[in-house]
Amino acid sequence: MEIPGIDMIIFLLVIGFLAAFVDSVVGGGGLITVPALLFTGLSPSMVLGTNKLGGTLSSLTSSASFLSSGKINIRLVAWLFPLSFFGSVAGAYIIHLIPSDFLKPIVITLLVLVTIYTLFKKNWGSTSTYKALTLGKAALLIIIASVIGFYDGFFGPGTGSFLLFVFLWYGFDFIGASANSKVLNLGSNLGSLITFALLGSVNYYYGIPLGVAMIAGALVGSRFAIRKGAAYVKPLFIGVTALLIGKQLWDVFQ
């Protein structure tokens, strides 16, 4: 594996901090880290695996920060975490067998719908209305957690936005939705990281400096979100989702 020079390490540290600051709240850190890692000259498969190393450390840090603030529904995410984990393992393995380009139009459509819905729901996410799950809602959430976990391992862009939207839809406020979504994102990141590592698609010389910076960025970002509340998280969610839509449209037309 190629060892990065000091200038490249500084580049990775800056990129990692900025990406994790945003990612710790609403996801979308891959918008910054994936192009940056491609810029370093790593192969696409190595970029995806190395990015998962940074993403795992980032989501672990933000999950711990949200947990310490009491924003995570532990009983709920405890049984969703394994679904997200094993779903992403399956997705990361299958991405080595078939291309994922066919997902882009579907992802663009879903992100547009998520953004429009959030914009028109003026007071959505300002206060929590979450109640105990009915059997039907629990079954649906099991399917959703598994599917999004698979999607994160297989393709990935927009995972944080989709997870946040799901928890908002189930009645959480923006901070609670962000907190719980990071735990599921940790599961999907960890599952796909382990799979990529076993397939030899992680560059640790690049991934460790990136991950260290993402720990710092996630700590600062999650604590900033807890202090600022929904007034900060909602605009950031809409902005990041809009950027994700633009990035996917750019990839399709290119």
Tab-separated table of C-alpha atoms in Angstrom:
chain	number	residue	atom	x	y	z
A	1	MET	CA	0.000	0.000	0.000
A	2	GLU	CA	1.164	3.517	-0.841
A	3	ILE	CA	2.130	5.620	2.197
A	4	PRO	CA	0.921	9.254	1.994
A	5	GLY	CA	3.311	12.193	2.436
A	6	ILE	CA	2.875	14.898	5.058
A	7	ASP	CA	1.022	17.162	2.614
A	8	MET	CA	-1.456	14.394	1.833
A	9	ILE	CA	-1.961	13.659	5.534
A	10	ILE	CA	-2.761	17.340	6.190
A	11	PHE	CA	-5.206	17.249	3.258
A	12	LEU	CA	-6.928	14.167	4.698
A	13	LEU	CA	-7.125	15.732	8.176
A	14	VAL	CA	-8.831	18.887	6.879
A	15	ILE	CA	-11.215	16.986	4.609
A	16	GLY	CA	-12.052	14.469	7.338
A	17	PHE	CA	-12.930	17.124	9.912
A	18	LEU	CA	-15.181	19.084	7.541
A	19	ALA	CA	-16.942	15.950	6.293
A	20	ALA	CA	-17.590	14.551	9.771
A	21	PHE	CA	-18.886	17.866	11.098
A	22	VAL	CA	-21.749	17.685	8.589
A	23	ASP	CA	-22.078	13.898	8.576
A	24	SER	CA	-22.448	13.668	12.347
A	25	VAL	CA	-25.759	15.513	12.134
A	26	VAL	CA	-27.493	14.734	8.831
A	27	GLY	CA	-25.146	12.455	6.899
A	28	GLY	CA	-23.682	13.376	3.529
A	29	GLY	CA	-20.037	13.323	4.573
A	30	GLY	CA	-19.300	11.123	1.586
A	31	LEU	CA	-19.994	14.130	-0.646
A	32	ILE	CA	-16.681	15.458	0.633
A	33	THR	CA	-14.601	12.376	1.437
A	34	VAL	CA	-15.261	10.235	-1.659
A	35	PRO	CA	-14.209	12.903	-4.218
A	36	ALA	CA	-11.239	13.775	-1.983
A	37	LEU	CA	-10.097	10.139	-1.829
A	38	LEU	CA	-10.540	9.768	-5.585
A	39	PHE	CA	-8.333	12.856	-5.952
A	40	THR	CA	-5.543	11.032	-4.088
A	41	GLY	CA	-5.352	8.439	-6.875
A	42	LEU	CA	-6.774	5.451	-5.001
A	43	SER	CA	-8.807	2.978	-7.047
A	44	PRO	CA	-12.631	3.316	-6.811
A	45	SER	CA	-12.997	0.093	-4.799
A	46	MET	CA	-10.226	1.207	-2.415
A	47	VAL	CA	-11.881	4.618	-2.090
A	48	LEU	CA	-15.185	3.045	-1.021
A	49	GLY	CA	-13.542	0.810	1.580
A	50	THR	CA	-11.252	3.526	2.957
A	51	ASN	CA	-14.170	5.940	3.159
A	52	LYS	CA	-16.061	3.380	5.256
A	53	LEU	CA	-13.206	3.342	7.776
A	54	GLY	CA	-13.544	7.101	8.285
A	55	GLY	CA	-17.343	6.896	8.226
A	56	THR	CA	-17.392	4.188	10.888
A	57	LEU	CA	-15.214	6.199	13.272
A	58	SER	CA	-17.301	9.308	12.597
A	59	SER	CA	-20.656	7.619	13.237
A	60	LEU	CA	-19.260	5.865	16.327
A	61	THR	CA	-18.178	9.209	17.793
A	62	SER	CA	-21.415	11.036	17.022
A	63	SER	CA	-23.464	8.088	18.330
A	64	ALA	CA	-21.528	8.207	21.613
A	65	SER	CA	-22.011	11.970	21.840
A	66	PHE	CA	-25.759	11.726	21.240
A	67	LEU	CA	-25.978	8.810	23.691
A	68	SER	CA	-24.314	10.805	26.458
A	69	SER	CA	-26.858	13.593	25.902
A	70	GLY	CA	-29.782	11.177	26.267
A	71	LYS	CA	-31.047	11.744	22.717
A	72	ILE	CA	-30.984	8.086	21.602
A	73	ASN	CA	-33.910	5.697	22.061
A	74	ILE	CA	-31.777	2.747	23.169
A	75	ARG	CA	-34.577	0.165	23.202
A	76	LEU	CA	-35.549	1.020	19.640
A	77	VAL	CA	-32.121	1.130	18.010
A	78	ALA	CA	-30.843	-1.948	19.883
A	79	TRP	CA	-32.914	-4.297	17.742
A	80	LEU	CA	-32.535	-2.241	14.543
A	81	PHE	CA	-28.717	-2.099	14.700
A	82	PRO	CA	-28.132	-5.772	13.713
A	83	LEU	CA	-30.510	-5.404	10.768
A	84	SER	CA	-28.573	-2.420	9.476
A	85	PHE	CA	-25.269	-4.237	10.086
A	86	PHE	CA	-26.086	-7.474	8.267
A	87	GLY	CA	-27.928	-5.637	5.510
A	88	SER	CA	-24.792	-3.649	4.719
A	89	VAL	CA	-22.625	-6.792	4.798
A	90	ALA	CA	-24.810	-8.261	2.062
A	91	GLY	CA	-24.763	-5.006	0.096
A	92	ALA	CA	-20.987	-4.555	0.283
A	93	TYR	CA	-20.427	-8.136	-0.863
A	94	ILE	CA	-22.818	-7.884	-3.805
A	95	ILE	CA	-21.283	-4.597	-5.012
A	96	HIS	CA	-18.203	-6.658	-5.884
A	97	LEU	CA	-20.340	-8.850	-8.121
A	98	ILE	CA	-22.596	-6.418	-9.993
A	99	PRO	CA	-22.464	-2.659	-10.836
A	100	SER	CA	-24.619	-0.234	-8.862
A	101	ASP	CA	-25.191	2.427	-11.537
A	102	PHE	CA	-28.781	1.372	-12.131
A	103	LEU	CA	-29.667	2.675	-8.647
A	104	LYS	CA	-28.833	6.317	-9.427
A	105	PRO	CA	-32.171	7.330	-11.039
A	106	ILE	CA	-34.082	5.690	-8.168
A	107	VAL	CA	-31.949	7.449	-5.549
A	108	ILE	CA	-32.374	10.856	-7.245
A	109	THR	CA	-36.150	10.447	-7.301
A	110	LEU	CA	-36.311	9.421	-3.633
A	111	LEU	CA	-34.055	12.282	-2.513
A	112	VAL	CA	-36.184	14.804	-4.401
A	113	LEU	CA	-39.350	13.462	-2.754
A	114	VAL	CA	-37.716	13.512	0.699
A	115	THR	CA	-36.617	17.139	0.224
A	116	ILE	CA	-39.992	18.340	-1.069
A	117	TYR	CA	-41.870	16.590	1.732
A	118	THR	CA	-39.586	18.116	4.375
A	119	LEU	CA	-39.913	21.615	2.886
A	120	PHE	CA	-43.709	21.528	2.865
A	121	LYS	CA	-44.011	20.082	6.387
A	122	LYS	CA	-43.334	23.441	8.032
A	123	ASN	CA	-43.309	22.379	11.687
A	124	TRP	CA	-42.144	18.823	11.043
A	125	GLY	CA	-39.442	17.730	13.472
A	126	SER	CA	-39.772	20.719	15.797
A	127	THR	CA	-41.209	18.569	18.593
A	128	SER	CA	-41.280	14.822	19.173
A	129	THR	CA	-44.595	12.999	18.739
A	130	TYR	CA	-43.110	9.500	18.807
A	131	LYS	CA	-45.206	6.838	20.557
A	132	ALA	CA	-44.739	3.112	21.109
A	133	LEU	CA	-44.728	1.186	17.836
A	134	THR	CA	-47.688	-0.840	16.702
A	135	LEU	CA	-46.977	-4.295	15.308
A	136	GLY	CA	-47.445	-3.043	11.759
A	137	LYS	CA	-45.121	-0.058	12.193
A	138	ALA	CA	-42.509	-2.258	13.877
A	139	ALA	CA	-42.594	-4.728	10.975
A	140	LEU	CA	-42.252	-1.882	8.468
A	141	LEU	CA	-39.317	-0.408	10.395
A	142	ILE	CA	-37.572	-3.806	10.374
A	143	ILE	CA	-37.841	-3.914	6.584
A	144	ILE	CA	-36.715	-0.295	6.194
A	145	ALA	CA	-33.655	-0.728	8.452
A	146	SER	CA	-32.585	-3.843	6.542
A	147	VAL	CA	-33.104	-2.257	3.122
A	148	ILE	CA	-31.272	0.975	3.975
A	149	GLY	CA	-28.440	-1.044	5.529
A	150	PHE	CA	-28.172	-3.064	2.310
A	151	TYR	CA	-28.284	0.134	0.267
A	152	ASP	CA	-25.458	1.709	2.309
A	153	GLY	CA	-23.198	-1.271	1.714
A	154	PHE	CA	-24.148	-1.563	-1.966
A	155	PHE	CA	-24.189	2.107	-3.037
A	156	GLY	CA	-24.395	4.554	-0.133
A	157	PRO	CA	-25.117	8.178	-1.172
A	158	GLY	CA	-28.002	9.606	0.818
A	159	THR	CA	-28.057	6.937	3.528
A	160	GLY	CA	-27.962	9.506	6.333
A	161	SER	CA	-30.762	11.533	4.731
A	162	PHE	CA	-32.957	8.460	4.272
A	163	LEU	CA	-32.434	7.306	7.856
A	164	LEU	CA	-33.122	10.763	9.256
A	165	PHE	CA	-36.298	11.014	7.166
A	166	VAL	CA	-37.521	7.631	8.448
A	167	PHE	CA	-37.154	8.638	12.097
A	168	LEU	CA	-38.854	11.974	11.411
A	169	TRP	CA	-41.703	10.098	9.774
A	170	TYR	CA	-42.012	7.945	12.904
A	171	GLY	CA	-42.500	11.085	15.012
A	172	PHE	CA	-39.056	12.030	16.336
A	173	ASP	CA	-37.897	15.638	16.355
A	174	PHE	CA	-34.865	16.553	14.239
A	175	ILE	CA	-32.336	16.028	17.033
A	176	GLY	CA	-33.832	12.696	18.100
A	177	ALA	CA	-34.076	11.568	14.487
A	178	SER	CA	-30.467	12.553	13.870
A	179	ALA	CA	-29.291	10.761	17.021
A	180	ASN	CA	-31.076	7.482	16.282
A	181	SER	CA	-30.155	7.531	12.606
A	182	LYS	CA	-26.456	7.769	13.487
A	183	VAL	CA	-26.656	4.507	15.439
A	184	LEU	CA	-28.125	2.690	12.428
A	185	ASN	CA	-25.585	4.397	10.193
A	186	LEU	CA	-22.877	3.077	12.531
A	187	GLY	CA	-24.241	-0.429	11.998
A	188	SER	CA	-24.234	-0.131	8.206
A	189	ASN	CA	-20.810	1.524	8.137
A	190	LEU	CA	-19.315	-1.127	10.392
A	191	GLY	CA	-20.805	-4.026	8.449
A	192	SER	CA	-19.620	-2.745	5.086
A	193	LEU	CA	-16.194	-1.791	6.508
A	194	ILE	CA	-15.610	-5.339	7.746
A	195	THR	CA	-16.656	-6.712	4.361
A	196	PHE	CA	-14.438	-4.306	2.412
A	197	ALA	CA	-11.530	-5.082	4.757
A	198	LEU	CA	-11.899	-8.835	4.223
A	199	LEU	CA	-11.926	-8.190	0.465
A	200	GLY	CA	-8.698	-6.150	0.752
A	201	SER	CA	-10.307	-2.835	-0.220
A	202	VAL	CA	-9.202	-0.605	2.683
A	203	ASN	CA	-6.051	1.559	2.629
A	204	TYR	CA	-5.227	2.056	6.302
A	205	TYR	CA	-2.426	4.571	5.626
A	206	TYR	CA	-5.023	6.932	4.199
A	207	GLY	CA	-7.980	5.749	6.264
A	208	ILE	CA	-6.496	6.200	9.733
A	209	PRO	CA	-5.572	9.915	9.374
A	210	LEU	CA	-8.948	10.495	7.744
A	211	GLY	CA	-10.683	8.627	10.567
A	212	VAL	CA	-8.857	10.509	13.339
A	213	ALA	CA	-9.941	13.826	11.830
A	214	MET	CA	-13.491	12.531	11.425
A	215	ILE	CA	-13.627	11.633	15.128
A	216	ALA	CA	-12.859	15.268	15.973
A	217	GLY	CA	-15.308	16.602	13.388
A	218	ALA	CA	-18.087	14.293	14.565
A	219	LEU	CA	-17.580	15.289	18.202
A	220	VAL	CA	-17.748	19.002	17.418
A	221	GLY	CA	-20.634	18.634	14.941
A	222	SER	CA	-22.903	16.502	17.118
A	223	ARG	CA	-22.434	18.706	20.176
A	224	PHE	CA	-23.086	21.800	18.066
A	225	ALA	CA	-26.324	20.227	16.814
A	226	ILE	CA	-27.454	19.326	20.347
A	227	ARG	CA	-26.972	22.940	21.448
A	228	LYS	CA	-28.580	24.555	18.376
A	229	GLY	CA	-31.523	22.170	17.992
A	230	ALA	CA	-33.922	21.779	15.053
A	231	ALA	CA	-33.367	25.358	13.865
A	232	TYR	CA	-29.864	24.279	12.826
A	233	VAL	CA	-30.479	20.668	11.806
A	234	LYS	CA	-33.438	21.177	9.441
A	235	PRO	CA	-31.735	23.686	7.083
A	236	LEU	CA	-28.582	21.557	7.101
A	237	PHE	CA	-30.629	18.453	6.257
A	238	ILE	CA	-32.322	20.210	3.321
A	239	GLY	CA	-29.021	21.666	2.097
A	240	VAL	CA	-27.128	18.383	2.212
A	241	THR	CA	-29.993	16.517	0.538
A	242	ALA	CA	-30.067	19.114	-2.253
A	243	LEU	CA	-26.311	18.659	-2.750
A	244	LEU	CA	-26.779	14.888	-2.892
A	245	ILE	CA	-29.409	15.337	-5.609
A	246	GLY	CA	-27.066	17.600	-7.572
A	247	LYS	CA	-24.177	15.165	-7.226
A	248	GLN	CA	-26.245	12.218	-8.454
A	249	LEU	CA	-27.620	14.231	-11.388
A	250	TRP	CA	-24.080	15.253	-12.309
A	251	ASP	CA	-22.932	11.628	-12.270
A	252	VAL	CA	-25.848	10.548	-14.472
A	253	PHE	CA	-25.267	13.218	-17.129
A	254	GLN	CA	-21.500	12.700	-17.058
